[in-house]
Amino acid sequence: MSELFRRIWYLIHRRRLDAELESDMEFHREMAARAGRRNFGNTLHLREQAREAWGWTWLDRLGQDLRFATRILARAPGFTLMAVLVLAIGIGVNVSAFSLFNMVALKRLPVRDPDSIVRLERRSPENQTDEVSYQSLLFYGRNAKTLSAVMGVLGVPPMEIDDDVQPTSASFVTPNYFSELGTPAAYGRLFDPTRDDWANDAAIVVLSYGLWQRRFGGESSIVGQTIHIDKKAVTVIGITPYAFASLGGQRPDIWLPIAQQPYFVEGSHVLTDSAVSSVRMWGRMGPGVTAKSAAQELLALTNELRRQHPKEIWDKEYIQIDPGGHLQVMQPDMYRIAAMVAVLTLLILAVACANLGGLLLARAVTREHEIGIRVAIGAGRGRIFRQLCTESLLLSMIGATAGLAMGYVVLRIALDRMDTPRWLSPMPDWRVMLFTFVVTLAAALFFGLAPALQIARQRQHKTIARQILVAAQVAASCVLLIVAGLLVRATHHALHSDPGFGYQQVLSIDPQLGRHGYTPAAAKAYLDQLQSRLRSTPGVRSVSLVSLPPMGHSQSSFSTDASGHSIEVYPNSVSPEFFQTMGIPLLVGRTFFAGEKNVVIVSQSFARQAWPAHDPVGQRIVNGDSSDIVIGVAGNARINAVNDDDATEEYWAAQPEDMPGMTIMASTGGAPDFLPPIAKSISENLDSRLFPEIRQLKTLYHERVSVVEQIAAIVSLIGMVAVLLAGVGIIGLVAFTVSQRTKEIAIRIALGAKRAQVLAAVLRQFAWPVAFGLVVGTGTAAAASRLLRKILFGVSNFDPAGYAAAIGVLVAIIALAALLPARRAFRLDLAKTLHFE
Amino acid sequence: MPMTIMPKSGMPPGALPMLILRVLNSGSLHGYAIAQRIHVLSSEVLAVEEGLLYPTLQKILVKGWVTADWGTSETGRKVRFYRLTPDGRKQLKAELSGYDRVTQAIQDVLRTA
């Protein structure tokens, strides 16, 4: 260690120490001269050698190299600008993507001790849900010693404030929610676990900062006032802070104490019925507790719960523990999407680097003279190589700085446009900086290494490196273009294709009878009345019931066995008129009778998979201990998986005990906009305690599609950027090749070669790499798009039109990029060229 | 940091640092005097070149085995005198015993083989 300090001391005092060394050697020389010796070496060289012992020579050289590189780059501003631009795009795209991932999955929430917050979810080998029953939550909270706190969030449909037309988002939370997060109130107070856990106290509410501003004009006098939520009087006790960080990124505008849920949702058994899982559970691990020991304890507690409620706890159930102190609790499929985005953005970087590598190689030929002189006056290969690497690194760093700035601007704009939590900041933190640094080094290595090696060995004229770079560029742009093409097609498909059911004129009305404690009989009476009144409303065409409405809050899927095939199905329970309401054709057989048992209707895709050669009607499907007979085949309808073209449906007739969970679907003759207010008033008449959630499928569908549209737009943009980069790169390379071979071309033409032959000779060296790049790129895209399959709205991953369009565009651009500069070969002034030199 | 000293003027590789330490053991000397002393003590067999002496001295300085102080030479010039540090003394002892062992071993081989 002390040697290191001495070295640093030498570095700091190197000027003085160098002077002392010089004086020593001068003295030595004087003495030697007296003794009659005169053959001294080069003092400067000797001193340099002696200084090497201090171990800082590399720093001196680096300084020299950097100064030299700066001069070289400054002398070619056009090239430098181009290179920095290319790199800024390549690095900027990656930095933006990583920053986004960082904000979502890596940055800690600005709450108290975010590292110990965990998300707790029920899992078993067969089942999974992200919610537990309130009773289980209380049980875990009381008994888990490894958890210092258990928090719960009960999400509910939007609620009405006073007489607002537009409902407001709301959640019920355990009273320790805010205190565990260490959230201070912007005004008034937030929930206090010692005061707000009693169901019978006067109802209280906490409002979000945004709602307070929008709805209540930011008046601090609102605290203490009484407002009405779903017609229930409630006192505002406080406002959450402006930059409030909540768990799981859920930010409702109304926060209510969970103990008072029955007051707002009359007749609800959610808090007492241990069969209803509807609370999201979060925990805080005690100090020094590992996830493993917590998991063990929770497993023991789950087993204890099973003894108390054998029916409610699954076989082999356990509680899955995930880190919860980030904006998003990452699920495996989110990681898959993140990985896909990472691959795409890295491809952009690859295109940018390959492009720049080509430019550097071309430049190397013009620098041949300069490098030659440097070699001639004694610079070794290693020194030249190091110099070139320094140049690349300098370029890369300038590019990265620009890229970092670009990433910040892009995210700033994106965050402003989206409704994101206020605490999120696109400012790069140390992770983003580290990432940028690594990407910068990798980029410098990738675009600078091959040219530097070639140049240092003075093999500038070899074509193989250029060919590899062209192939890499073409392959990477090919992948990007194809993926972009598929996504554009997918969007198109999503916007203009039929999901298999009518959504333009359909309304879903979810009265949430179960949550209000309706018995099956009461639910049936209510639904019958509501349905018949809707039917008698002019303009209403068809009304029916469904347990899992399209684009609803929950989906379900399981795999079933039909004649030896395992088929993943989306199950649903429906009333007989459902197919008519939704406009789903019954292709074969008949629909149900009301409440019919042991019969199913399957989708066409199901029938095709299970009985490709037989008549599906009359076939038997065994599901555990029940066995059902197929009575009909309906058209494919992606009711619970709009994004998944492979979705397969299986329908059962709704049974009396299903009634509390049913949603009403109503289709209209014209535009359905007239119906929601009518449905609302009918419902109010039937039971004023209910606040049905009325949604238009059209709106829901367009919301879903717009997400894919945006993704497709971004990916297309990225794809086009990549193709433009590749095009510019190829223009540069071909122009360079033509200028390099001017003499040869002139001689050929002078000797009578046809212009086309000359053109072919010039371009031949690029034909193989382009073909190779296209093949590799197409193959890679085909493999990668299998991953995309599930998020593509029903487009085939081998969609020939998408591929053909992408490859066509790419080939056209490459051809254009090659022919533009190659035309120069035709305009050669033969005499002048041949007389030159 | 490995020392790379080319055999020159009959100097076995790696021996120079040890010789410098040895001649400094009896008192501080300036650079030229170190070279002279080694030359004289070796009965003029070993000549220490400038190009070898100063890099080696710098290495030893960085290692902390010697320090340099200003003094006045016999010709009245201001010059740096190199002095052994306690670390240097330890190093010298270690190198000498190591060297003895190695030469003894080489002698054994030469005598018996």
Short mmCIF file of N, CA, C and O in Angstrom, two decimals, chain A residues 443-485:
data_model
loop_
_atom_site.label_atom_id
_atom_site.label_comp_id
_atom_site.label_asym_id
_atom_site.label_seq_id
_atom_site.Cartn_x
_atom_site.Cartn_y
_atom_site.Cartn_z
N ALA A 443 -18.93 -0.18 -27.21
CA ALA A 443 -19.09 0.40 -28.55
C ALA A 443 -17.72 0.71 -29.14
O ALA A 443 -17.42 0.37 -30.29
N ALA A 444 -16.86 1.35 -28.32
CA ALA A 444 -15.53 1.71 -28.81
C ALA A 444 -14.79 0.46 -29.27
O ALA A 444 -14.13 0.44 -30.31
N LEU A 445 -14.93 -0.59 -28.47
CA LEU A 445 -14.26 -1.85 -28.80
C LEU A 445 -14.79 -2.40 -30.11
O LEU A 445 -14.06 -2.84 -30.99
N PHE A 446 -16.12 -2.32 -30.24
CA PHE A 446 -16.77 -2.95 -31.38
C PHE A 446 -16.48 -2.22 -32.69
O PHE A 446 -16.18 -2.83 -33.70
N PHE A 447 -16.57 -0.89 -32.65
CA PHE A 447 -16.35 -0.21 -33.92
C PHE A 447 -14.89 0.13 -34.15
O PHE A 447 -14.48 0.34 -35.28
N GLY A 448 -14.10 0.18 -33.07
CA GLY A 448 -12.73 0.65 -33.23
C GLY A 448 -11.68 -0.43 -33.34
O GLY A 448 -10.62 -0.22 -33.90
N LEU A 449 -12.00 -1.62 -32.80
CA LEU A 449 -10.94 -2.63 -32.69
C LEU A 449 -10.49 -3.14 -34.05
O LEU A 449 -9.29 -3.13 -34.36
N ALA A 450 -11.47 -3.58 -34.85
CA ALA A 450 -11.09 -4.18 -36.14
C ALA A 450 -10.34 -3.17 -37.02
O ALA A 450 -9.25 -3.49 -37.53
N PRO A 451 -10.85 -1.94 -37.19
CA PRO A 451 -10.09 -0.97 -38.00
C PRO A 451 -8.72 -0.71 -37.41
O PRO A 451 -7.73 -0.67 -38.15
N ALA A 452 -8.63 -0.57 -36.07
CA ALA A 452 -7.34 -0.26 -35.46
C ALA A 452 -6.34 -1.38 -35.73
O ALA A 452 -5.18 -1.13 -36.06
N LEU A 453 -6.80 -2.63 -35.61
CA LEU A 453 -5.91 -3.76 -35.88
C LEU A 453 -5.41 -3.72 -37.31
O LEU A 453 -4.23 -3.87 -37.58
N GLN A 454 -6.35 -3.52 -38.24
CA GLN A 454 -5.98 -3.51 -39.65
C GLN A 454 -5.01 -2.39 -39.96
O GLN A 454 -4.05 -2.58 -40.70
N ILE A 455 -5.30 -1.21 -39.38
CA ILE A 455 -4.46 -0.06 -39.68
C ILE A 455 -3.08 -0.24 -39.09
O ILE A 455 -2.06 -0.01 -39.74
N ALA A 456 -3.03 -0.70 -37.83
CA ALA A 456 -1.74 -0.84 -37.17
C ALA A 456 -0.88 -1.85 -37.93
O ALA A 456 0.33 -1.73 -37.97
N ARG A 457 -1.51 -2.84 -38.54
CA ARG A 457 -0.74 -3.81 -39.32
C ARG A 457 -0.58 -3.34 -40.75
O ARG A 457 -0.08 -4.07 -41.59
N GLN A 458 -1.07 -2.13 -41.03
CA GLN A 458 -1.01 -1.53 -42.36
C GLN A 458 -1.62 -2.43 -43.43
O GLN A 458 -1.03 -2.70 -44.46
N ARG A 459 -2.80 -2.91 -43.10
CA ARG A 459 -3.53 -3.74 -44.08
C ARG A 459 -4.82 -3.04 -44.47
O ARG A 459 -5.86 -3.68 -44.58
N GLN A 460 -4.78 -1.73 -44.61
CA GLN A 460 -5.99 -0.96 -44.85
C GLN A 460 -6.79 -1.46 -46.05
O GLN A 460 -7.99 -1.28 -46.11
N HIS A 461 -6.09 -2.06 -47.01
CA HIS A 461 -6.78 -2.34 -48.26
C HIS A 461 -7.51 -3.67 -48.27
O HIS A 461 -8.19 -4.01 -49.23
N LYS A 462 -7.36 -4.45 -47.18
CA LYS A 462 -8.07 -5.73 -47.13
C LYS A 462 -9.58 -5.48 -47.10
O LYS A 462 -10.06 -4.62 -46.38
N THR A 463 -10.31 -6.27 -47.83
CA THR A 463 -11.75 -6.03 -47.90
C THR A 463 -12.52 -6.85 -46.88
O THR A 463 -13.66 -6.53 -46.58
N ILE A 464 -11.90 -7.88 -46.31
CA ILE A 464 -12.68 -8.81 -45.49
C ILE A 464 -13.33 -8.12 -44.29
O ILE A 464 -14.51 -8.35 -44.00
N ALA A 465 -12.60 -7.22 -43.64
CA ALA A 465 -13.17 -6.54 -42.49
C ALA A 465 -14.38 -5.71 -42.91
O ALA A 465 -15.41 -5.70 -42.24
N ARG A 466 -14.24 -5.04 -44.07
CA ARG A 466 -15.37 -4.24 -44.56
C ARG A 466 -16.56 -5.13 -44.86
O ARG A 466 -17.70 -4.78 -44.57
N GLN A 467 -16.27 -6.30 -45.43
CA GLN A 467 -17.36 -7.20 -45.78
C GLN A 467 -18.09 -7.69 -44.53
O GLN A 467 -19.31 -7.75 -44.49
N ILE A 468 -17.31 -8.00 -43.49
CA ILE A 468 -17.93 -8.45 -42.24
C ILE A 468 -18.82 -7.34 -41.70
O ILE A 468 -19.96 -7.58 -41.27
N LEU A 469 -18.32 -6.11 -41.73
CA LEU A 469 -19.09 -4.99 -41.18
C LEU A 469 -20.38 -4.79 -41.97
O LEU A 469 -21.44 -4.53 -41.39
N VAL A 470 -20.29 -4.92 -43.30
CA VAL A 470 -21.50 -4.77 -44.11
C VAL A 470 -22.50 -5.86 -43.75
O VAL A 470 -23.69 -5.59 -43.54
N ALA A 471 -22.00 -7.10 -43.64
CA ALA A 471 -22.90 -8.21 -43.30
C ALA A 471 -23.57 -7.96 -41.95
O ALA A 471 -24.78 -8.16 -41.79
N ALA A 472 -22.79 -7.50 -40.97
CA ALA A 472 -23.34 -7.26 -39.64
C ALA A 472 -24.42 -6.19 -39.68
O ALA A 472 -25.50 -6.33 -39.09
N GLN A 473 -24.13 -5.11 -40.42
CA GLN A 473 -25.12 -4.03 -40.53
C GLN A 473 -26.40 -4.51 -41.16
O GLN A 473 -27.50 -4.20 -40.69
N VAL A 474 -26.24 -5.24 -42.26
CA VAL A 474 -27.42 -5.70 -42.98
C VAL A 474 -28.24 -6.65 -42.10
O VAL A 474 -29.46 -6.53 -42.01
N ALA A 475 -27.53 -7.57 -41.41
CA ALA A 475 -28.24 -8.54 -40.58
C ALA A 475 -29.01 -7.83 -39.47
O ALA A 475 -30.21 -8.09 -39.26
N ALA A 476 -28.35 -6.91 -38.78
CA ALA A 476 -29.00 -6.23 -37.66
C ALA A 476 -30.17 -5.37 -38.14
O ALA A 476 -31.25 -5.39 -37.54
N SER A 477 -29.97 -4.65 -39.25
CA SER A 477 -31.10 -3.83 -39.71
C SER A 477 -32.24 -4.70 -40.19
O SER A 477 -33.40 -4.32 -40.09
N CYS A 478 -31.88 -5.86 -40.74
CA CYS A 478 -32.90 -6.79 -41.22
C CYS A 478 -33.78 -7.24 -40.06
O CYS A 478 -35.01 -7.22 -40.16
N VAL A 479 -33.16 -7.62 -38.96
CA VAL A 479 -33.94 -8.05 -37.79
C VAL A 479 -34.86 -6.91 -37.34
O VAL A 479 -36.06 -7.09 -37.13
N LEU A 480 -34.28 -5.72 -37.23
CA LEU A 480 -35.06 -4.59 -36.74
C LEU A 480 -36.23 -4.29 -37.66
O LEU A 480 -37.35 -4.04 -37.21
N LEU A 481 -35.96 -4.32 -38.96
CA LEU A 481 -37.02 -3.99 -39.91
C LEU A 481 -38.13 -5.03 -39.88
O LEU A 481 -39.31 -4.70 -39.94
N ILE A 482 -37.73 -6.30 -39.80
CA ILE A 482 -38.75 -7.35 -39.80
C ILE A 482 -39.61 -7.25 -38.55
O ILE A 482 -40.85 -7.31 -38.62
N VAL A 483 -38.96 -7.06 -37.41
CA VAL A 483 -39.74 -6.94 -36.17
C VAL A 483 -40.66 -5.73 -36.26
O VAL A 483 -41.84 -5.79 -35.90
N ALA A 484 -40.10 -4.62 -36.77
CA ALA A 484 -40.94 -3.43 -36.93
C ALA A 484 -42.09 -3.73 -37.88
O ALA A 484 -43.24 -3.38 -37.62
N GLY A 485 -41.79 -4.41 -38.98
CA GLY A 485 -42.81 -4.76 -39.96
C GLY A 485 -43.91 -5.61 -39.33
O GLY A 485 -45.10 -5.36 -39.53
#
